[in-house]
Amino acid sequence: RRHELIEQAQSSLADGGAGEAVLDDLLALLSDDEAEVRRGALVFAEEFGQLVPAVLPRLLPALRAMLGDSSAPVVKRCLLTCGGLLRPALSLVAAGGEALSGEQQALAACLSGLRSDAVEMPSSSALKDPVRTQAVKFCEALILACTPEPPSGEGSGVAGGGTTGGSTSLSEHRIPSLAIFGGETAEACARETLRRLTALLVDPPSPTVLCVAASSLALSIGRARPTTLPSVVQALTSCQARLLPDPADGVARIAIPAAGLANVQQALKSAMLTLARQLHTLPPAALAADDPAVSATGAEAAVAAAAAVAGKDRVERMLFASLVASGATNQLQLLLRQMGREMPRADELRAGSASDSGVVDAHDGPKRPREAGGPSGVAKRQQGGGGLQQSSAVDDILRRLAPEIVAELVIATMPQLPPPPPPPAEANTA
């Protein structure tokens, strides 16, 4: 029966009236007594909604109602289907311009309610992890669909919300400015959803949800939308600091069972190493909400550009300090060497560790200048002599690998690396 419906849906492209008939059959399947039938109908609902977006004003309310289904697998599949239909539904509303029809207004209200329901699910104690983690992925799709795409060449090209990349239609360009989420624009709603997602890292309902949220923030949202990186890095480093906090810091520890602590630490290290690689490839302006070259001219542009450089520098130092604190010093050194950079000095890492407010301090700026007469990073590597020359072939191979592959390689070799050196004597005295 599902195959019949798919064939009818494909033919509805040529005959607009066929779509409504197929939708009636689909809505009946979505309310079937058997959970497996409802779940199968949800798989087809995503295909059908993307194929014939005109049915979304009737289809989406039925999907929202299924978030309260008695079957957890059905709810999980419903969240996946809704995530895949977000962008087509938002584009349908955006196509109406300023004056929305009654049908578009109803669809906008349904989208607002769907978002309100779904963002509460990742932290709900009444749900199990399979549903909560899928709700995290829905939030990811919402953020990607409602946030402007970066200029060409910035970010990884990861698409979200039911697209696979490529050209963006005029309606999709209008999505961020849509005021359909309780009077908020879609972009403002995405920022609030991102805040809710990052909050899961410091107050997670389970280790599994924490790991999925960290992966979603680092590997999908941060990579596809570089302007979110300061918030993403702040959340990851705050989570790391709360896993095993120093009692003297007065920071509340995240309640993670001992059996799941190692998995959480590995997930955080992998996410932070991937972001360290990405940050290296991005221009400072990519992390700013407004491109300083566009929003200002002359002296103002120079000041804005300097602030962008300082902002990226602060984010990198915060990330490096957290990696060192997590015991990933050797992995960080490997990545930096592969990128042709040197390890930051201890005082720079301490400054990065202290930057935990999420706001660039007025006195924060570029890294401190090297002491007079001190060798540069290139000179230090040259002074290293044969050791670094012997590893040039390895470096050449690493440069050809994708960032996520490098991060996985580093994590996989962690057990084979020597333990970190003991702290200097002056640190022990302190």
CSV table of C-alpha atoms in Angstrom, one decimal:
chain,number,residue,atom,x,y,z
A,1,ARG,CA,0.0,0.0,0.0
A,2,ARG,CA,2.9,2.4,0.7
A,3,HIS,CA,4.4,1.7,-2.7
A,4,GLU,CA,1.0,2.5,-4.2
A,5,LEU,CA,0.8,5.8,-2.4
A,6,ILE,CA,4.3,6.8,-3.5
A,7,GLU,CA,3.4,6.1,-7.1
A,8,GLN,CA,0.3,8.2,-6.8
A,9,ALA,CA,2.2,11.0,-5.1
A,10,GLN,CA,4.7,11.0,-8.0
A,11,SER,CA,1.9,11.2,-10.5
A,12,SER,CA,0.4,14.1,-8.5
A,13,LEU,CA,3.1,16.4,-9.8
A,14,ALA,CA,1.3,16.3,-13.2
A,15,ASP,CA,-2.2,16.3,-11.7
A,16,GLY,CA,-2.6,18.7,-8.7
A,17,GLY,CA,-5.9,17.1,-7.7
A,18,ALA,CA,-4.3,13.7,-7.1
A,19,GLY,CA,-2.3,15.1,-4.2
A,20,GLU,CA,-5.3,15.7,-2.0
A,21,ALA,CA,-6.6,12.1,-2.6
A,22,VAL,CA,-3.2,10.6,-1.6
A,23,LEU,CA,-3.1,12.8,1.5
A,24,ASP,CA,-6.5,11.5,2.7
A,25,ASP,CA,-5.2,8.0,2.5
A,26,LEU,CA,-2.0,9.0,4.3
A,27,LEU,CA,-3.8,10.7,7.1
A,28,ALA,CA,-5.8,7.5,7.6
A,29,LEU,CA,-2.6,5.5,7.8
A,30,LEU,CA,-1.1,7.9,10.3
A,31,SER,CA,-4.0,7.2,12.7
A,32,ASP,CA,-3.9,3.4,12.2
A,33,ASP,CA,-4.2,1.2,15.3
A,34,GLU,CA,-0.9,-0.6,14.6
A,35,ALA,CA,2.3,1.3,15.6
A,36,GLU,CA,4.3,-0.2,12.7
A,37,VAL,CA,1.7,1.0,10.2
A,38,ARG,CA,1.9,4.5,11.7
A,39,ARG,CA,5.7,4.4,11.7
A,40,GLY,CA,5.7,3.3,8.0
A,41,ALA,CA,3.3,6.0,7.1
A,42,LEU,CA,5.6,8.6,8.7
A,43,VAL,CA,8.4,7.5,6.4
A,44,PHE,CA,6.2,8.1,3.4
A,45,ALA,CA,4.9,11.3,4.9
A,46,GLU,CA,8.4,12.9,4.7
A,47,GLU,CA,8.8,11.7,1.0
A,48,PHE,CA,5.4,13.0,0.1
A,49,GLY,CA,5.7,16.3,1.9
A,50,GLN,CA,9.0,17.1,0.1
A,51,LEU,CA,7.5,16.0,-3.2
A,52,VAL,CA,4.3,17.9,-2.9
A,53,PRO,CA,4.7,20.8,-0.5
A,54,ALA,CA,1.2,22.0,-1.1
A,55,VAL,CA,-0.1,19.3,1.2
A,56,LEU,CA,1.9,20.5,4.2
A,57,PRO,CA,-0.8,22.9,5.6
A,58,ARG,CA,-2.9,19.7,6.2
A,59,LEU,CA,-0.1,17.2,6.9
A,60,LEU,CA,2.0,19.1,9.4
A,61,PRO,CA,-0.8,19.5,12.1
A,62,ALA,CA,-1.3,15.7,12.0
A,63,LEU,CA,2.4,15.2,12.5
A,64,ARG,CA,2.5,17.6,15.4
A,65,ALA,CA,-0.3,15.6,17.1
A,66,MET,CA,1.8,12.4,16.7
A,67,LEU,CA,4.5,13.8,19.0
A,68,GLY,CA,2.3,12.5,21.8
A,69,ASP,CA,1.9,9.0,20.4
A,70,SER,CA,2.0,6.2,22.8
A,71,SER,CA,4.8,4.4,20.9
A,72,ALA,CA,8.3,5.7,21.4
A,73,PRO,CA,9.6,4.5,17.9
A,74,VAL,CA,6.6,6.3,16.3
A,75,VAL,CA,7.5,9.6,18.2
A,76,LYS,CA,11.2,9.2,17.2
A,77,ARG,CA,10.2,8.7,13.5
A,78,CYS,CA,7.8,11.6,13.7
A,79,LEU,CA,10.6,13.9,14.9
A,80,LEU,CA,12.8,12.8,12.0
A,81,THR,CA,9.9,13.4,9.5
A,82,CYS,CA,9.2,16.8,10.9
A,83,GLY,CA,12.9,17.8,10.7
A,84,GLY,CA,13.0,16.8,7.1
A,85,LEU,CA,9.9,18.9,6.3
A,86,LEU,CA,11.0,22.0,8.2
A,87,ARG,CA,12.6,23.7,5.3
A,88,PRO,CA,9.9,23.0,2.7
A,89,ALA,CA,7.3,24.2,5.2
A,90,LEU,CA,9.2,27.4,6.0
A,91,SER,CA,9.8,28.0,2.3
A,92,LEU,CA,6.1,27.7,1.6
A,93,VAL,CA,5.3,30.4,4.2
A,94,ALA,CA,8.1,32.6,3.0
A,95,ALA,CA,6.8,32.4,-0.6
A,96,GLY,CA,3.8,34.4,0.6
A,97,GLY,CA,5.9,37.5,1.2
A,98,GLU,CA,4.4,40.1,3.7
A,99,ALA,CA,0.8,39.2,3.2
A,100,LEU,CA,0.2,35.6,4.1
A,101,SER,CA,-2.9,33.7,3.1
A,102,GLY,CA,-5.1,32.1,5.7
A,103,GLU,CA,-3.6,28.7,4.9
A,104,GLN,CA,0.0,30.1,5.2
A,105,GLN,CA,-0.9,31.7,8.5
A,106,ALA,CA,-2.2,28.4,9.9
A,107,LEU,CA,0.9,26.6,8.7
A,108,ALA,CA,3.1,29.3,10.4
A,109,ALA,CA,1.2,28.8,13.7
A,110,CYS,CA,1.6,25.1,13.4
A,111,LEU,CA,5.4,25.5,12.9
A,112,SER,CA,5.6,27.7,15.9
A,113,GLY,CA,3.7,25.1,18.0
A,114,LEU,CA,5.8,22.3,16.6
A,115,ARG,CA,9.0,24.1,17.6
A,116,SER,CA,7.7,24.8,21.1
A,117,ASP,CA,6.8,21.2,21.7
A,118,ALA,CA,10.1,19.8,20.2
A,119,VAL,CA,12.6,22.0,22.1
A,120,GLU,CA,11.2,20.8,25.4
A,121,MET,CA,11.7,17.1,24.6
A,122,PRO,CA,15.6,16.8,24.9
A,123,SER,CA,15.5,17.6,28.6
A,124,SER,CA,12.2,15.8,29.4
A,125,SER,CA,12.6,13.2,32.2
A,126,ALA,CA,9.4,11.5,31.0
A,127,LEU,CA,11.1,10.5,27.6
A,128,LYS,CA,13.7,7.9,26.8
A,129,ASP,CA,17.0,8.6,25.2
A,130,PRO,CA,16.1,7.5,21.6
A,131,VAL,CA,13.3,10.1,21.6
A,132,ARG,CA,15.4,12.8,23.4
A,133,THR,CA,18.3,12.4,21.0
A,134,GLN,CA,16.1,12.6,18.0
A,135,ALA,CA,14.6,15.8,19.4
A,136,VAL,CA,18.2,17.1,19.6
A,137,LYS,CA,18.5,16.4,15.8
A,138,PHE,CA,15.2,18.2,15.2
A,139,CYS,CA,16.6,21.3,17.0
A,140,GLU,CA,19.7,21.0,14.8
A,141,ALA,CA,17.6,21.0,11.7
A,142,LEU,CA,15.6,24.0,13.0
A,143,ILE,CA,18.8,26.0,13.6
A,144,LEU,CA,20.2,25.2,10.2
A,145,ALA,CA,17.0,26.0,8.4
A,146,CYS,CA,16.4,29.3,10.2
A,147,THR,CA,20.0,30.7,10.2
A,148,PRO,CA,21.5,32.4,7.2
A,149,GLU,CA,23.9,30.3,5.2
A,150,PRO,CA,27.5,31.7,5.3
A,151,PRO,CA,29.1,33.2,2.2
A,152,SER,CA,30.6,30.8,-0.3
A,153,GLY,CA,33.8,29.3,0.9
A,154,GLU,CA,33.0,29.7,4.6
A,155,GLY,CA,31.8,26.6,6.5
A,156,SER,CA,31.7,23.1,5.3
A,157,GLY,CA,28.7,23.3,3.0
A,158,VAL,CA,26.7,21.0,5.4
A,159,ALA,CA,23.0,21.5,4.6
A,160,GLY,CA,20.2,21.0,7.0
A,161,GLY,CA,16.5,21.0,7.4
A,162,GLY,CA,15.7,18.7,4.5
A,163,THR,CA,18.1,19.9,1.8
A,164,THR,CA,21.3,18.5,0.4
A,165,GLY,CA,23.1,21.7,-0.5
A,166,GLY,CA,23.3,23.5,-3.8
A,167,SER,CA,21.5,26.7,-4.8
A,168,THR,CA,19.1,28.4,-2.4
A,169,SER,CA,15.8,29.7,-3.6
A,170,LEU,CA,14.5,33.2,-3.0
A,171,SER,CA,11.9,31.8,-0.5
A,172,GLU,CA,14.7,30.1,1.5
A,173,HIS,CA,16.7,33.3,1.7
A,174,ARG,CA,13.6,34.9,3.3
A,175,ILE,CA,13.3,32.3,6.0
A,176,PRO,CA,15.6,33.9,8.7
A,177,SER,CA,13.5,37.1,8.6
A,178,LEU,CA,10.1,35.4,8.9
A,179,ALA,CA,8.2,36.5,12.1
A,180,ILE,CA,6.2,33.4,12.7
A,181,PHE,CA,7.5,32.0,16.0
A,182,GLY,CA,5.4,33.9,18.5
A,183,GLY,CA,6.3,37.2,16.9
A,184,GLU,CA,10.0,36.4,16.8
A,185,THR,CA,11.9,36.1,13.6
A,186,ALA,CA,13.1,32.7,12.5
A,187,GLU,CA,16.7,33.7,13.1
A,188,ALA,CA,15.9,34.9,16.7
A,189,CYS,CA,14.1,31.6,17.3
A,190,ALA,CA,17.2,29.7,16.0
A,191,ARG,CA,19.4,31.6,18.5
A,192,GLU,CA,17.1,30.7,21.3
A,193,THR,CA,17.0,27.1,20.2
A,194,LEU,CA,20.8,27.1,20.1
A,195,ARG,CA,20.9,28.4,23.7
A,196,ARG,CA,18.6,25.6,24.8
A,197,LEU,CA,20.8,23.1,23.0
A,198,THR,CA,24.0,24.4,24.6
A,199,ALA,CA,22.4,24.3,28.0
A,200,LEU,CA,22.1,20.5,27.7
A,201,LEU,CA,25.9,20.3,27.9
A,202,VAL,CA,26.0,21.6,31.4
A,203,ASP,CA,22.7,20.1,32.7
A,204,PRO,CA,22.2,16.9,30.6
A,205,PRO,CA,19.4,14.5,31.3
A,206,SER,CA,21.7,11.6,30.4
A,207,PRO,CA,25.3,10.9,29.1
A,208,THR,CA,23.8,9.8,25.8
A,209,VAL,CA,22.0,13.1,25.2
A,210,LEU,CA,25.1,15.0,26.2
A,211,CYS,CA,27.2,13.1,23.6
A,212,VAL,CA,24.7,13.6,20.9
A,213,ALA,CA,24.3,17.3,21.7
A,214,ALA,CA,28.0,17.8,21.7
A,215,SER,CA,28.3,16.0,18.3
A,216,SER,CA,25.4,18.0,16.8
A,217,LEU,CA,26.9,21.3,18.0
A,218,ALA,CA,30.4,20.6,16.8
A,219,LEU,CA,30.0,18.5,13.7
A,220,SER,CA,26.8,19.9,12.2
A,221,ILE,CA,25.8,23.3,13.5
A,222,GLY,CA,29.3,24.7,14.1
A,223,ARG,CA,30.7,23.5,10.8
A,224,ALA,CA,27.7,24.7,8.7
A,225,ARG,CA,27.2,28.0,10.5
A,226,PRO,CA,30.5,29.5,11.6
A,227,THR,CA,28.8,32.4,13.4
A,228,THR,CA,27.6,29.9,16.0
A,229,LEU,CA,31.2,28.8,16.9
A,230,PRO,CA,31.8,31.2,19.8
A,231,SER,CA,28.6,29.9,21.5
A,232,VAL,CA,29.4,26.3,20.6
A,233,VAL,CA,33.0,26.5,21.9
A,234,GLN,CA,31.8,28.2,25.1
A,235,ALA,CA,29.4,25.4,25.8
A,236,LEU,CA,31.9,22.6,25.1
A,237,THR,CA,34.6,24.1,27.3
A,238,SER,CA,32.1,24.8,30.1
A,239,CYS,CA,31.0,21.2,29.9
A,240,GLN,CA,34.6,20.0,30.1
A,241,ALA,CA,35.3,22.2,33.1
A,242,ARG,CA,32.3,20.7,34.9
A,243,LEU,CA,33.0,17.1,34.3
A,244,LEU,CA,35.8,16.9,36.9
A,245,PRO,CA,36.0,20.3,38.4
A,246,ASP,CA,38.6,21.5,40.9
A,247,PRO,CA,36.9,21.9,44.3
A,248,ALA,CA,38.7,25.2,44.7
A,249,ASP,CA,36.9,26.6,41.7
A,250,GLY,CA,33.4,26.3,43.3
A,251,VAL,CA,31.9,24.9,40.0
A,252,ALA,CA,29.1,22.4,40.2
A,253,ARG,CA,30.0,19.0,38.8
A,254,ILE,CA,27.9,17.5,36.0
A,255,ALA,CA,26.1,14.3,37.3
A,256,ILE,CA,27.5,11.7,35.0
A,257,PRO,CA,27.6,8.0,36.2
A,258,ALA,CA,31.2,6.7,36.4
A,259,ALA,CA,30.4,4.1,33.7
A,260,GLY,CA,29.6,6.7,31.2
A,261,LEU,CA,32.3,9.3,32.0
A,262,ALA,CA,34.9,7.9,29.7
A,263,ASN,CA,32.5,8.0,26.7
A,264,VAL,CA,31.5,11.6,27.5
A,265,GLN,CA,35.1,12.7,27.8
A,266,GLN,CA,36.0,11.0,24.5
A,267,ALA,CA,33.0,12.6,22.7
A,268,LEU,CA,34.0,16.1,24.0
A,269,LYS,CA,37.7,15.6,23.0
A,270,SER,CA,36.7,14.5,19.5
A,271,ALA,CA,34.3,17.5,19.1
A,272,MET,CA,36.9,20.0,20.4
A,273,LEU,CA,39.7,18.6,18.2
A,274,THR,CA,37.4,18.8,15.1
A,275,LEU,CA,36.6,22.5,16.0
A,276,ALA,CA,40.2,23.3,16.5
A,277,ARG,CA,40.9,22.2,12.9
A,278,GLN,CA,37.9,24.1,11.5
A,279,LEU,CA,38.8,27.3,13.3
A,280,HIS,CA,42.3,27.2,11.8
A,281,THR,CA,40.7,27.3,8.2
A,282,LEU,CA,38.2,30.1,8.9
A,283,PRO,CA,38.9,33.8,8.4
A,284,PRO,CA,38.2,35.8,11.6
A,285,ALA,CA,35.3,37.6,10.0
A,286,ALA,CA,33.5,34.3,9.5
A,287,LEU,CA,32.8,34.1,13.3
A,288,ALA,CA,31.3,37.5,13.4
A,289,ALA,CA,27.5,38.0,12.9
A,290,ASP,CA,28.3,41.0,10.6
A,291,ASP,CA,31.2,41.0,8.2
A,292,PRO,CA,33.4,44.0,9.2
A,293,ALA,CA,34.3,44.6,5.5
A,294,VAL,CA,30.6,45.2,4.7
A,295,SER,CA,29.2,46.9,7.9
A,296,ALA,CA,31.9,49.6,8.1
A,297,THR,CA,34.4,51.5,6.1
A,298,GLY,CA,37.8,53.2,6.6
A,299,ALA,CA,38.9,53.4,10.2
A,300,GLU,CA,35.8,51.7,11.5
A,301,ALA,CA,36.4,48.7,9.2
A,302,ALA,CA,40.0,48.4,10.5
A,303,VAL,CA,38.7,48.4,14.1
A,304,ALA,CA,36.0,45.9,13.3
A,305,ALA,CA,38.6,43.6,11.6
A,306,ALA,CA,40.9,43.9,14.6
A,307,ALA,CA,38.0,43.0,16.9
A,308,ALA,CA,37.2,39.9,14.7
A,309,VAL,CA,40.9,38.8,14.9
A,310,ALA,CA,40.8,39.2,18.7
A,311,GLY,CA,37.5,37.3,18.9
A,312,LYS,CA,38.8,34.4,17.0
A,313,ASP,CA,42.0,34.4,19.0
A,314,ARG,CA,40.0,34.3,22.2
A,315,VAL,CA,37.8,31.4,21.0
A,316,GLU,CA,40.9,29.4,19.9
A,317,ARG,CA,42.7,30.0,23.3
A,318,MET,CA,39.6,28.9,25.2
A,319,LEU,CA,39.4,25.7,23.1
A,320,PHE,CA,43.1,24.9,23.4
A,321,ALA,CA,43.1,25.5,27.2
A,322,SER,CA,40.1,23.1,27.5
A,323,LEU,CA,41.9,20.4,25.4
A,324,VAL,CA,45.0,20.7,27.6
A,325,ALA,CA,42.9,20.5,30.8
A,326,SER,CA,41.1,17.4,29.5
A,327,GLY,CA,44.5,15.6,29.0
A,328,ALA,CA,44.6,15.9,25.2
A,329,THR,CA,47.8,17.9,25.1
A,330,ASN,CA,49.6,15.4,22.8
A,331,GLN,CA,46.6,15.3,20.4
A,332,LEU,CA,46.5,19.1,20.3
A,333,GLN,CA,50.2,19.2,19.6
A,334,LEU,CA,49.8,16.7,16.7
A,335,LEU,CA,47.0,18.8,15.2
A,336,LEU,CA,48.9,22.0,15.5
A,337,ARG,CA,52.0,20.6,14.0
A,338,GLN,CA,49.9,19.2,11.1
A,339,MET,CA,48.5,22.7,10.6
A,340,GLY,CA,52.0,24.3,10.7
A,341,ARG,CA,51.5,26.0,14.0
A,342,GLU,CA,53.2,25.9,17.4
A,343,MET,CA,51.7,25.1,20.8
A,344,PRO,CA,50.5,28.2,22.7
A,345,ARG,CA,52.5,29.3,25.7
A,346,ALA,CA,51.3,28.4,29.2
A,347,ASP,CA,50.3,32.0,30.0
A,348,GLU,CA,48.2,32.2,26.8
A,349,LEU,CA,46.4,28.9,27.8
A,350,ARG,CA,45.8,30.3,31.3
A,351,ALA,CA,44.3,33.4,29.7
A,352,GLY,CA,42.1,31.2,27.5
A,353,SER,CA,41.0,29.1,30.5
A,354,ALA,CA,40.1,32.3,32.4
A,355,SER,CA,37.9,33.5,29.5
A,356,ASP,CA,34.7,31.7,30.6
A,357,SER,CA,32.1,34.5,30.4
A,358,GLY,CA,31.3,34.1,26.7
A,359,VAL,CA,31.8,37.9,26.3
A,360,VAL,CA,35.0,39.4,24.8
A,361,ASP,CA,36.7,41.4,27.4
A,362,ALA,CA,37.6,45.0,26.6
A,363,HIS,CA,41.3,44.2,27.2
A,364,ASP,CA,41.3,41.0,25.3
A,365,GLY,CA,43.2,41.2,22.1
A,366,PRO,CA,45.6,39.3,19.8
A,367,LYS,CA,48.1,36.9,21.4
A,368,ARG,CA,50.9,38.6,23.3
A,369,PRO,CA,54.0,39.4,21.2
A,370,ARG,CA,56.9,37.1,21.5
A,371,GLU,CA,59.7,38.1,23.7
A,372,ALA,CA,62.4,40.2,22.0
A,373,GLY,CA,65.0,37.9,20.4
A,374,GLY,CA,62.9,34.8,20.9
A,375,PRO,CA,62.8,32.4,18.0
A,376,SER,CA,59.7,32.2,15.8
A,377,GLY,CA,57.6,29.1,15.4
A,378,VAL,CA,59.4,28.3,12.1
A,379,ALA,CA,62.8,28.8,13.7
A,380,LYS,CA,61.9,26.6,16.6
A,381,ARG,CA,60.8,23.8,14.2
A,382,GLN,CA,64.0,24.3,12.2
A,383,GLN,CA,66.0,24.1,15.5
A,384,GLY,CA,64.3,20.7,16.1
A,385,GLY,CA,66.4,19.2,13.4
A,386,GLY,CA,66.1,15.6,12.4
A,387,GLY,CA,63.1,14.7,14.5
A,388,LEU,CA,60.7,17.0,12.6
A,389,GLN,CA,62.3,16.2,9.3
A,390,GLN,CA,61.7,12.5,9.9
A,391,SER,CA,58.0,13.2,10.5
A,392,SER,CA,57.5,15.3,7.3
A,393,ALA,CA,56.1,12.4,5.4
A,394,VAL,CA,53.5,11.8,8.1
A,395,ASP,CA,52.6,15.5,8.1
A,396,ASP,CA,52.1,15.3,4.3
A,397,ILE,CA,49.6,12.5,4.7
A,398,LEU,CA,47.7,14.2,7.5
A,399,ARG,CA,47.3,17.3,5.5
A,400,ARG,CA,45.3,15.4,2.9
A,401,LEU,CA,42.8,14.0,5.4
A,402,ALA,CA,39.5,15.6,6.2
A,403,PRO,CA,39.3,17.2,9.6
A,404,GLU,CA,36.9,14.6,11.1
A,405,ILE,CA,39.2,11.8,10.0
A,406,VAL,CA,42.2,13.5,11.7
A,407,ALA,CA,40.1,13.9,14.9
A,408,GLU,CA,39.1,10.2,14.8
A,409,LEU,CA,42.7,9.2,14.2
A,410,VAL,CA,43.9,11.3,17.1
A,411,ILE,CA,41.3,9.7,19.4
A,412,ALA,CA,42.1,6.2,18.2
A,413,THR,CA,45.8,6.6,19.0
A,414,MET,CA,45.2,8.1,22.5
A,415,PRO,CA,46.0,4.8,24.4
A,416,GLN,CA,49.4,4.6,22.5
A,417,LEU,CA,50.6,8.1,23.5
A,418,PRO,CA,52.9,8.7,26.5
A,419,PRO,CA,51.4,10.3,29.6
A,420,PRO,CA,51.6,14.1,29.8
A,421,PRO,CA,54.7,15.5,31.5
A,422,PRO,CA,54.4,16.5,35.2
A,423,PRO,CA,53.5,20.2,35.9
A,424,PRO,CA,56.5,22.6,36.4
A,425,ALA,CA,57.8,23.0,39.9
A,426,GLU,CA,56.4,26.5,40.2
A,427,ALA,CA,52.9,25.2,39.5
A,428,ASN,CA,53.4,22.6,42.2
A,429,THR,CA,54.5,25.2,44.7
A,430,ALA,CA,51.4,27.3,43.8
